[in-house]
mmCIF file of C-alpha atoms and ligand atoms in Angstrom:
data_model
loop_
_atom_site.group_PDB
_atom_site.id
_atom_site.type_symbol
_atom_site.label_atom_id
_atom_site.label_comp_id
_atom_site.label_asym_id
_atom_site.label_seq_id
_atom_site.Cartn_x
_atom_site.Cartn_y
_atom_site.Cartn_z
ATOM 1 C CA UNK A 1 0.000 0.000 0.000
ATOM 2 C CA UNK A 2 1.127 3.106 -1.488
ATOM 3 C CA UNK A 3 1.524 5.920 1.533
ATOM 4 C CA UNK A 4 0.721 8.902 -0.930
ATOM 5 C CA UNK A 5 0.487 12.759 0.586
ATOM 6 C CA UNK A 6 -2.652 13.941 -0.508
ATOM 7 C CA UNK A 7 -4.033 18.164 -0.743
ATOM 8 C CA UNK A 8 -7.557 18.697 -1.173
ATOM 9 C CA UNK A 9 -8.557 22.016 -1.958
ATOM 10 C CA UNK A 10 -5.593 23.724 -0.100
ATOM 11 C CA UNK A 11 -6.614 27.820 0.146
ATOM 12 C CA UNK A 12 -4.463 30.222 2.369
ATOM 13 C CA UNK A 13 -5.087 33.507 2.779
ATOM 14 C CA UNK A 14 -2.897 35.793 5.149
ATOM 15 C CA UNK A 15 -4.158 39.605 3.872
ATOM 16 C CA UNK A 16 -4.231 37.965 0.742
ATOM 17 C CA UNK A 17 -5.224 34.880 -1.048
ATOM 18 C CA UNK A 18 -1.590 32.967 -1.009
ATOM 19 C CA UNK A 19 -2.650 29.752 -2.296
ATOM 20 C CA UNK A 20 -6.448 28.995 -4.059
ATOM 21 C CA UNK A 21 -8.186 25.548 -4.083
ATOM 22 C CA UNK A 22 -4.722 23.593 -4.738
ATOM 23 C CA UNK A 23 -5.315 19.924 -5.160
ATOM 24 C CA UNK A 24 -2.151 18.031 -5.707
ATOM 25 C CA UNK A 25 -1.274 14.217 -4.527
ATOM 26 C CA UNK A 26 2.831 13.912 -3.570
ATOM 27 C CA UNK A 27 3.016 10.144 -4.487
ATOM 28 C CA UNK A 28 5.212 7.962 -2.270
ATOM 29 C CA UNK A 29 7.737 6.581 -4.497
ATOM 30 C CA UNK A 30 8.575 9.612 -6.738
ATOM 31 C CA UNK A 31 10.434 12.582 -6.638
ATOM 32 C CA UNK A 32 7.755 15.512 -7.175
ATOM 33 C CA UNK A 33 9.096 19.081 -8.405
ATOM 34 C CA UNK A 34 7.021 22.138 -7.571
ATOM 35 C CA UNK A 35 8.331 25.091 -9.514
ATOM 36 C CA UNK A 36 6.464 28.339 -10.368
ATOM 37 C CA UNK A 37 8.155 31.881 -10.027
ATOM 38 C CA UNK A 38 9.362 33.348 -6.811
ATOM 39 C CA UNK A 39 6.067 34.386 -4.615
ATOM 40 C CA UNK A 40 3.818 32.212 -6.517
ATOM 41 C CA UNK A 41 3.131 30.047 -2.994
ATOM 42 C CA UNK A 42 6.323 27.456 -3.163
ATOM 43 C CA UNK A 43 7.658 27.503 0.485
ATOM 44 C CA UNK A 44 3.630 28.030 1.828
ATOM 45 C CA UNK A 45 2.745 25.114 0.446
ATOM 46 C CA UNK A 46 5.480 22.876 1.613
ATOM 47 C CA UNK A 47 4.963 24.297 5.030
ATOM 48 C CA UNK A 48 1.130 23.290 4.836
ATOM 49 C CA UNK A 49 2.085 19.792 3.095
ATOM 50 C CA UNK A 50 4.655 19.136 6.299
ATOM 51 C CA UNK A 51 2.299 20.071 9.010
ATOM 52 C CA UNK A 52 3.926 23.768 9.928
ATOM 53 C CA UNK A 53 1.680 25.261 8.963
ATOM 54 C CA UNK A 54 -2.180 25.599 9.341
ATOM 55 C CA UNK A 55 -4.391 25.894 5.790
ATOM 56 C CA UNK A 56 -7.238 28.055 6.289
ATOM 57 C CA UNK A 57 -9.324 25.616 4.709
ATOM 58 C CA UNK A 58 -9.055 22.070 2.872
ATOM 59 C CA UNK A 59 -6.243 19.341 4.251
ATOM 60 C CA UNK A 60 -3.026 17.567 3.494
ATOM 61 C CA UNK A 61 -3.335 13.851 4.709
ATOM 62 C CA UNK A 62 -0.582 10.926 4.424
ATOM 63 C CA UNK A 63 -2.805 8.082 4.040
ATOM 64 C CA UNK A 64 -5.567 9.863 6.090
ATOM 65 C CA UNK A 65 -3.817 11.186 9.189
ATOM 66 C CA UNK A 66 -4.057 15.151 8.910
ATOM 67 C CA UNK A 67 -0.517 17.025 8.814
ATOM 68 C CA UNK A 68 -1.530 20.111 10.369
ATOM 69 C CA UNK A 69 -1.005 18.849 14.261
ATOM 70 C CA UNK A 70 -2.777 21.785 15.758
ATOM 71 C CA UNK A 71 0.462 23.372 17.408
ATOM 72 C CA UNK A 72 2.947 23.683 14.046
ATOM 73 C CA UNK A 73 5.061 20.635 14.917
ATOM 74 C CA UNK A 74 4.895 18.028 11.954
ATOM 75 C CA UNK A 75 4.931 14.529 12.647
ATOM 76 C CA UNK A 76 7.411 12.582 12.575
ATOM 77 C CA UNK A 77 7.029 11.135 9.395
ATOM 78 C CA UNK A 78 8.018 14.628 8.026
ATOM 79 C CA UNK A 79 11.536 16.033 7.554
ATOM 80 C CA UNK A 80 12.519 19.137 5.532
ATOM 81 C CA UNK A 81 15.311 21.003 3.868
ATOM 82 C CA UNK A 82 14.671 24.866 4.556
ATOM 83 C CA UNK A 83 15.032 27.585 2.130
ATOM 84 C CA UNK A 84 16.798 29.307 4.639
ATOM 85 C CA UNK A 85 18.579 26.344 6.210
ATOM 86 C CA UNK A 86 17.406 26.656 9.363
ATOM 87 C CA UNK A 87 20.594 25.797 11.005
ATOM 88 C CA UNK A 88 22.378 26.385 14.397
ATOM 89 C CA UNK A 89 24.751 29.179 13.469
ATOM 90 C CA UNK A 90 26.997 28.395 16.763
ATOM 91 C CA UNK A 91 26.885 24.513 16.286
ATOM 92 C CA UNK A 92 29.261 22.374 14.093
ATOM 93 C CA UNK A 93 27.971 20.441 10.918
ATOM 94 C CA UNK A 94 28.143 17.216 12.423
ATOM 95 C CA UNK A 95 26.137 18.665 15.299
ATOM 96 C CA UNK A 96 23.434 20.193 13.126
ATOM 97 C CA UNK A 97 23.010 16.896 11.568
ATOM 98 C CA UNK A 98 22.790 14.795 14.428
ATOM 99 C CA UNK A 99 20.151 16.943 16.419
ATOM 100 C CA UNK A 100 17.990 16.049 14.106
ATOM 101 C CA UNK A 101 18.309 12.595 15.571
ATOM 102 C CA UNK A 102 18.777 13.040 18.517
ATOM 103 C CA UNK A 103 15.370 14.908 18.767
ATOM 104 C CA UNK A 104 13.994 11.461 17.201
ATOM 105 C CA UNK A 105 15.270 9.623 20.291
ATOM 106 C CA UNK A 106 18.596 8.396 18.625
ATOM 107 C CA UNK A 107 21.103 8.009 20.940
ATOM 108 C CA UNK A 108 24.285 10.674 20.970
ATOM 109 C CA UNK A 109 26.864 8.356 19.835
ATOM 110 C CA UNK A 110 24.992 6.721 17.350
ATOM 111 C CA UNK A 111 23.158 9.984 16.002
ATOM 112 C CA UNK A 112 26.986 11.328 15.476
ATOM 113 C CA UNK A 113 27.997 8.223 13.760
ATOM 114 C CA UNK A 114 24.536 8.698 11.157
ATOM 115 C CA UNK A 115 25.418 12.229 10.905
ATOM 116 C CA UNK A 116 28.695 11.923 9.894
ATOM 117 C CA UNK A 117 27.715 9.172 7.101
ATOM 118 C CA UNK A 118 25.294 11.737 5.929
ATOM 119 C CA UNK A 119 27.542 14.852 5.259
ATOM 120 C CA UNK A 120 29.572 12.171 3.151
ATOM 121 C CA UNK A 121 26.780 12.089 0.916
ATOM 122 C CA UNK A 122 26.537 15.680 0.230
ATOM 123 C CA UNK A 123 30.485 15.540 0.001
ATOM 124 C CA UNK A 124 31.266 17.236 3.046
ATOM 125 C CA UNK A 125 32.596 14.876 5.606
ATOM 126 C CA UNK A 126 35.800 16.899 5.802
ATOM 127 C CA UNK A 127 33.165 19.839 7.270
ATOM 128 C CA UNK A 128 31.784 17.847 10.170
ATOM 129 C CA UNK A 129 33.942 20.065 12.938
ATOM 130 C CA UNK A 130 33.302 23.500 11.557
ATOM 131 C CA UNK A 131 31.113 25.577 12.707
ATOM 132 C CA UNK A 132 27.975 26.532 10.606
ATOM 133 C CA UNK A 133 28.416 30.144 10.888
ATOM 134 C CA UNK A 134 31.717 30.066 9.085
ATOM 135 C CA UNK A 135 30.697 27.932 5.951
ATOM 136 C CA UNK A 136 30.147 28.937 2.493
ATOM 137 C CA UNK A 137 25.830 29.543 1.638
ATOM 138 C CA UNK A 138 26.875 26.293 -0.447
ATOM 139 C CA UNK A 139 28.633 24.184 2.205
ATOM 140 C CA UNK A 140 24.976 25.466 4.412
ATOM 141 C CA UNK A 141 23.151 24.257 1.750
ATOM 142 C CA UNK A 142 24.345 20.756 1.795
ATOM 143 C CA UNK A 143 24.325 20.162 5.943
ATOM 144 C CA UNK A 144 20.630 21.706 5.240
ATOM 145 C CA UNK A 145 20.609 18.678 2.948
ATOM 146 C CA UNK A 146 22.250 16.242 5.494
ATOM 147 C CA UNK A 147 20.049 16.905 8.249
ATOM 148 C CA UNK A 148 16.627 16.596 5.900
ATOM 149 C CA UNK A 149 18.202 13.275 4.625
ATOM 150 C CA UNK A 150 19.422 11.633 7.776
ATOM 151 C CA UNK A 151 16.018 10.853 9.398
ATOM 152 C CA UNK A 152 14.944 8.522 6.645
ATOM 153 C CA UNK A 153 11.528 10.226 6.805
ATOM 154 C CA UNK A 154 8.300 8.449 5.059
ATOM 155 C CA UNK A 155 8.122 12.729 3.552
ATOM 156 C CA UNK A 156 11.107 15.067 2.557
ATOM 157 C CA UNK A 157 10.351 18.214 2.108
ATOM 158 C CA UNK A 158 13.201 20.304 0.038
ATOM 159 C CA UNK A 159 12.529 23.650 -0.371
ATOM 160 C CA UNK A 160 15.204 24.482 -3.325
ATOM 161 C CA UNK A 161 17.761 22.570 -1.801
ATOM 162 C CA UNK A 162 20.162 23.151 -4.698
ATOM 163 C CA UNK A 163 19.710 27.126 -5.126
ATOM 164 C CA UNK A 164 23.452 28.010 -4.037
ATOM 165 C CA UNK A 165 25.226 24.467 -5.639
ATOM 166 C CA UNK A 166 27.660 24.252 -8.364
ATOM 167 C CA UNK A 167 26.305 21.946 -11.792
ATOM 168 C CA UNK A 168 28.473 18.829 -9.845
ATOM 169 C CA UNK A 169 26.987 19.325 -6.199
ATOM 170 C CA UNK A 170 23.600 19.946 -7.325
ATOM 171 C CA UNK A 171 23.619 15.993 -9.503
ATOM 172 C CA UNK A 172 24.478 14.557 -6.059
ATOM 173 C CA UNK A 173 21.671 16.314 -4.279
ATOM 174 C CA UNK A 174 19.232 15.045 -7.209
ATOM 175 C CA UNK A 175 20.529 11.492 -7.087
ATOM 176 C CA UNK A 176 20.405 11.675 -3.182
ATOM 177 C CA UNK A 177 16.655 12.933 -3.768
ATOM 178 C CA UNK A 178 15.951 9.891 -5.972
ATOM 179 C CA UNK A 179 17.606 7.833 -3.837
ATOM 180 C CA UNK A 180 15.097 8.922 -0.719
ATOM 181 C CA UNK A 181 12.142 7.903 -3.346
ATOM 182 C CA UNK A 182 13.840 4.547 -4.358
ATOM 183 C CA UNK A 183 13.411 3.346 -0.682
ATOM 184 C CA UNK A 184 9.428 4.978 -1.036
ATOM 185 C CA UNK A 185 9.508 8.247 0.807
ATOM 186 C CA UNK A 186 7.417 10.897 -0.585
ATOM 187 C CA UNK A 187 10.070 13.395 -2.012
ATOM 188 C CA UNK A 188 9.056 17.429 -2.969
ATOM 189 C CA UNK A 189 11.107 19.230 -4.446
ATOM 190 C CA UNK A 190 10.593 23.369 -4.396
ATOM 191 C CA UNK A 191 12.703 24.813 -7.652
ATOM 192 C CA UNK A 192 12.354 27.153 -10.174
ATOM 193 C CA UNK A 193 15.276 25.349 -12.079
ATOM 194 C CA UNK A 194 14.336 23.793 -14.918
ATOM 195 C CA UNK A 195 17.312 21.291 -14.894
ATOM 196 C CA UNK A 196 16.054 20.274 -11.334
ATOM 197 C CA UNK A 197 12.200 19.568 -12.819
ATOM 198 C CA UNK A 198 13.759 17.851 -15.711
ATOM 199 C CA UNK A 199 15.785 15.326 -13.534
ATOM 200 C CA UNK A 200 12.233 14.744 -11.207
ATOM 201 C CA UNK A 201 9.490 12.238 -11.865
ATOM 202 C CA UNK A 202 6.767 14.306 -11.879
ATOM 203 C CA UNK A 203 5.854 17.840 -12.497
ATOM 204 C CA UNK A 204 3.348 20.575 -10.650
ATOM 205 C CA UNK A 205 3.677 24.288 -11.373
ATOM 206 C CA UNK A 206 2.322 26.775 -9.297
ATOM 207 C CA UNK A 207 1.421 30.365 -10.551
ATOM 208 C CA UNK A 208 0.027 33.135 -8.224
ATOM 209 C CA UNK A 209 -0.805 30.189 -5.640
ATOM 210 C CA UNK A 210 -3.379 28.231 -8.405
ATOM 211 C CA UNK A 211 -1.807 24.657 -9.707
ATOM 212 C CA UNK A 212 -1.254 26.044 -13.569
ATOM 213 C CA UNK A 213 0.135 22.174 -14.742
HETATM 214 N N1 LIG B 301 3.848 35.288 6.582
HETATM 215 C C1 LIG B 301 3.477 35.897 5.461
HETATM 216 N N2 LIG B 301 2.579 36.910 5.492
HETATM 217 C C2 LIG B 301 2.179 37.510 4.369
HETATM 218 N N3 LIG B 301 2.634 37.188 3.154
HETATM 219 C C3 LIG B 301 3.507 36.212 3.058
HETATM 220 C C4 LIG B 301 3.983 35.496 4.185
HETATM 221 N N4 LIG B 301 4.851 34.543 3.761
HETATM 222 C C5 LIG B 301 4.915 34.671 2.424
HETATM 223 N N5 LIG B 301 4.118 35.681 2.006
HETATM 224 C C6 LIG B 301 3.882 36.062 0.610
HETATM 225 O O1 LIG B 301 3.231 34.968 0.028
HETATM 226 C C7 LIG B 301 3.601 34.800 -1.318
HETATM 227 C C8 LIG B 301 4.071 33.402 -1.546
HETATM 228 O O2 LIG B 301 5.264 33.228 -0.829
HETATM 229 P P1 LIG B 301 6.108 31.879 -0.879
HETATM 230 O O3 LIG B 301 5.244 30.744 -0.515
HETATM 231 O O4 LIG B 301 7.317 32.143 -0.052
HETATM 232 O O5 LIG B 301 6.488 31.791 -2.424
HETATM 233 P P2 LIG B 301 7.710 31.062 -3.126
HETATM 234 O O6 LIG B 301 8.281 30.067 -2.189
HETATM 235 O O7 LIG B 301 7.105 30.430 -4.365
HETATM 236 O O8 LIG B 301 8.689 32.127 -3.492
HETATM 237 C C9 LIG B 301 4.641 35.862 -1.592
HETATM 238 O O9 LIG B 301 4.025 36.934 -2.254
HETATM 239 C C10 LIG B 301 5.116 36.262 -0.210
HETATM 240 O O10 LIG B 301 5.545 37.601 -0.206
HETATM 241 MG MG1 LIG B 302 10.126 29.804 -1.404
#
């Protein structure tokens, strides 16, 4: 049985109407970009697909349980890659990585041991001591990738995960991506690079918060 993450008539309005009557299914199994200009609703509806935020009316279900929690924690089942990294400035890679674990329950050592496996996919083991705050947006960008990926979540969220990578660093972060929907995760990707749609299974565009394709 197919876990698929399912929108029904999505509509948020905050002043304005943000996003209007999206319905969209994010099937397990595939990697799903969601491109559209900037502003057209990208990041507000991956934070309504992940349960961080509240629709004002219609729901996002994964097989049937409702994502919005009532307090803005997801569940979980959830992990995501921020547009603006949401990292620990102050912290080191590896630590950045492994909190994400840790929060999960995993214990230290082991949680280090993951996290250090998963800045070798992105390339950066050698970066596991440094601190955040002195990396490169790019070397950000992939322990913003690391931490998203470590979980093994049943739904990654990526909110343009590859806007700051080089041609090389942004083909591992797609085959890492396709990799996460090999093992049946549900996988959305947030882009407005075409290169990035082409390389993803499946295609929904948003324009001024409507689904356009
Ligand atoms: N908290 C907010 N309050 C009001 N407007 C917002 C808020 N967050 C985003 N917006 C606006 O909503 C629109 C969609 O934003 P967003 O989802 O970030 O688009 P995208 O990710 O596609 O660039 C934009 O016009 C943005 O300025
Ligand atoms: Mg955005």
């Amino acid at each position: 049985m197919s876990r698929d993450l399912v929108l029904e008539h999505i509509t948020y309005v905050n002043g304005r109407t943000l996003l209007d009557d999206v319905c969209v299914t994010f099937p397990a199994g595939r990697v799903t970009a969601l491109s559209g200009p900037s502003g057209s609703g990208k990041t507000t509806l991956l934070s309504i697909a992940g349960g961080l935020l509240e629709p004002t009316s219609g729901t996002a279900a994964l097989a049937g349980q409702e994502m919005w929690t009532g307090s803005g924690d997801p569940l979980p089942e959830v992990a995501f890659v921020l547009q603006v990294y949401g990292l620990v400035p102050i912290l080191s890679a590896r630590e950045n990585v492994s909190i994400a674990l840790r929060a999960r329950g995993i214990a230290p050592a082991d949680a280090d041991e993951a996290a250090e496996a998963a800045l070798a996919r992105f390339g950066i083991a050698d970066l596991g001591e440094r601190q955040v705050e002195e990396l490169s947006g790019g070397q950000m960008q992939r322990v913003a990738c690391a931490r998203g990926f470590v979980v093994g979540a049943e739904v990654l969220l990526a909110d343009e995960p590859t806007s700051e990578l080089d041609e090389g660093n942004r083909g591992v972060v797609l085959a890492e991506l396709r990799e996460e929907a090999a093992r049946g995760a549900v996988v959305v990707v947030a882009t407005h690079d075409p290169a990035v749609v082409e390389a993803c299974d499946l295609h929904i565009a948003l324009d001024e918060g409507r689904v356009v394709r």
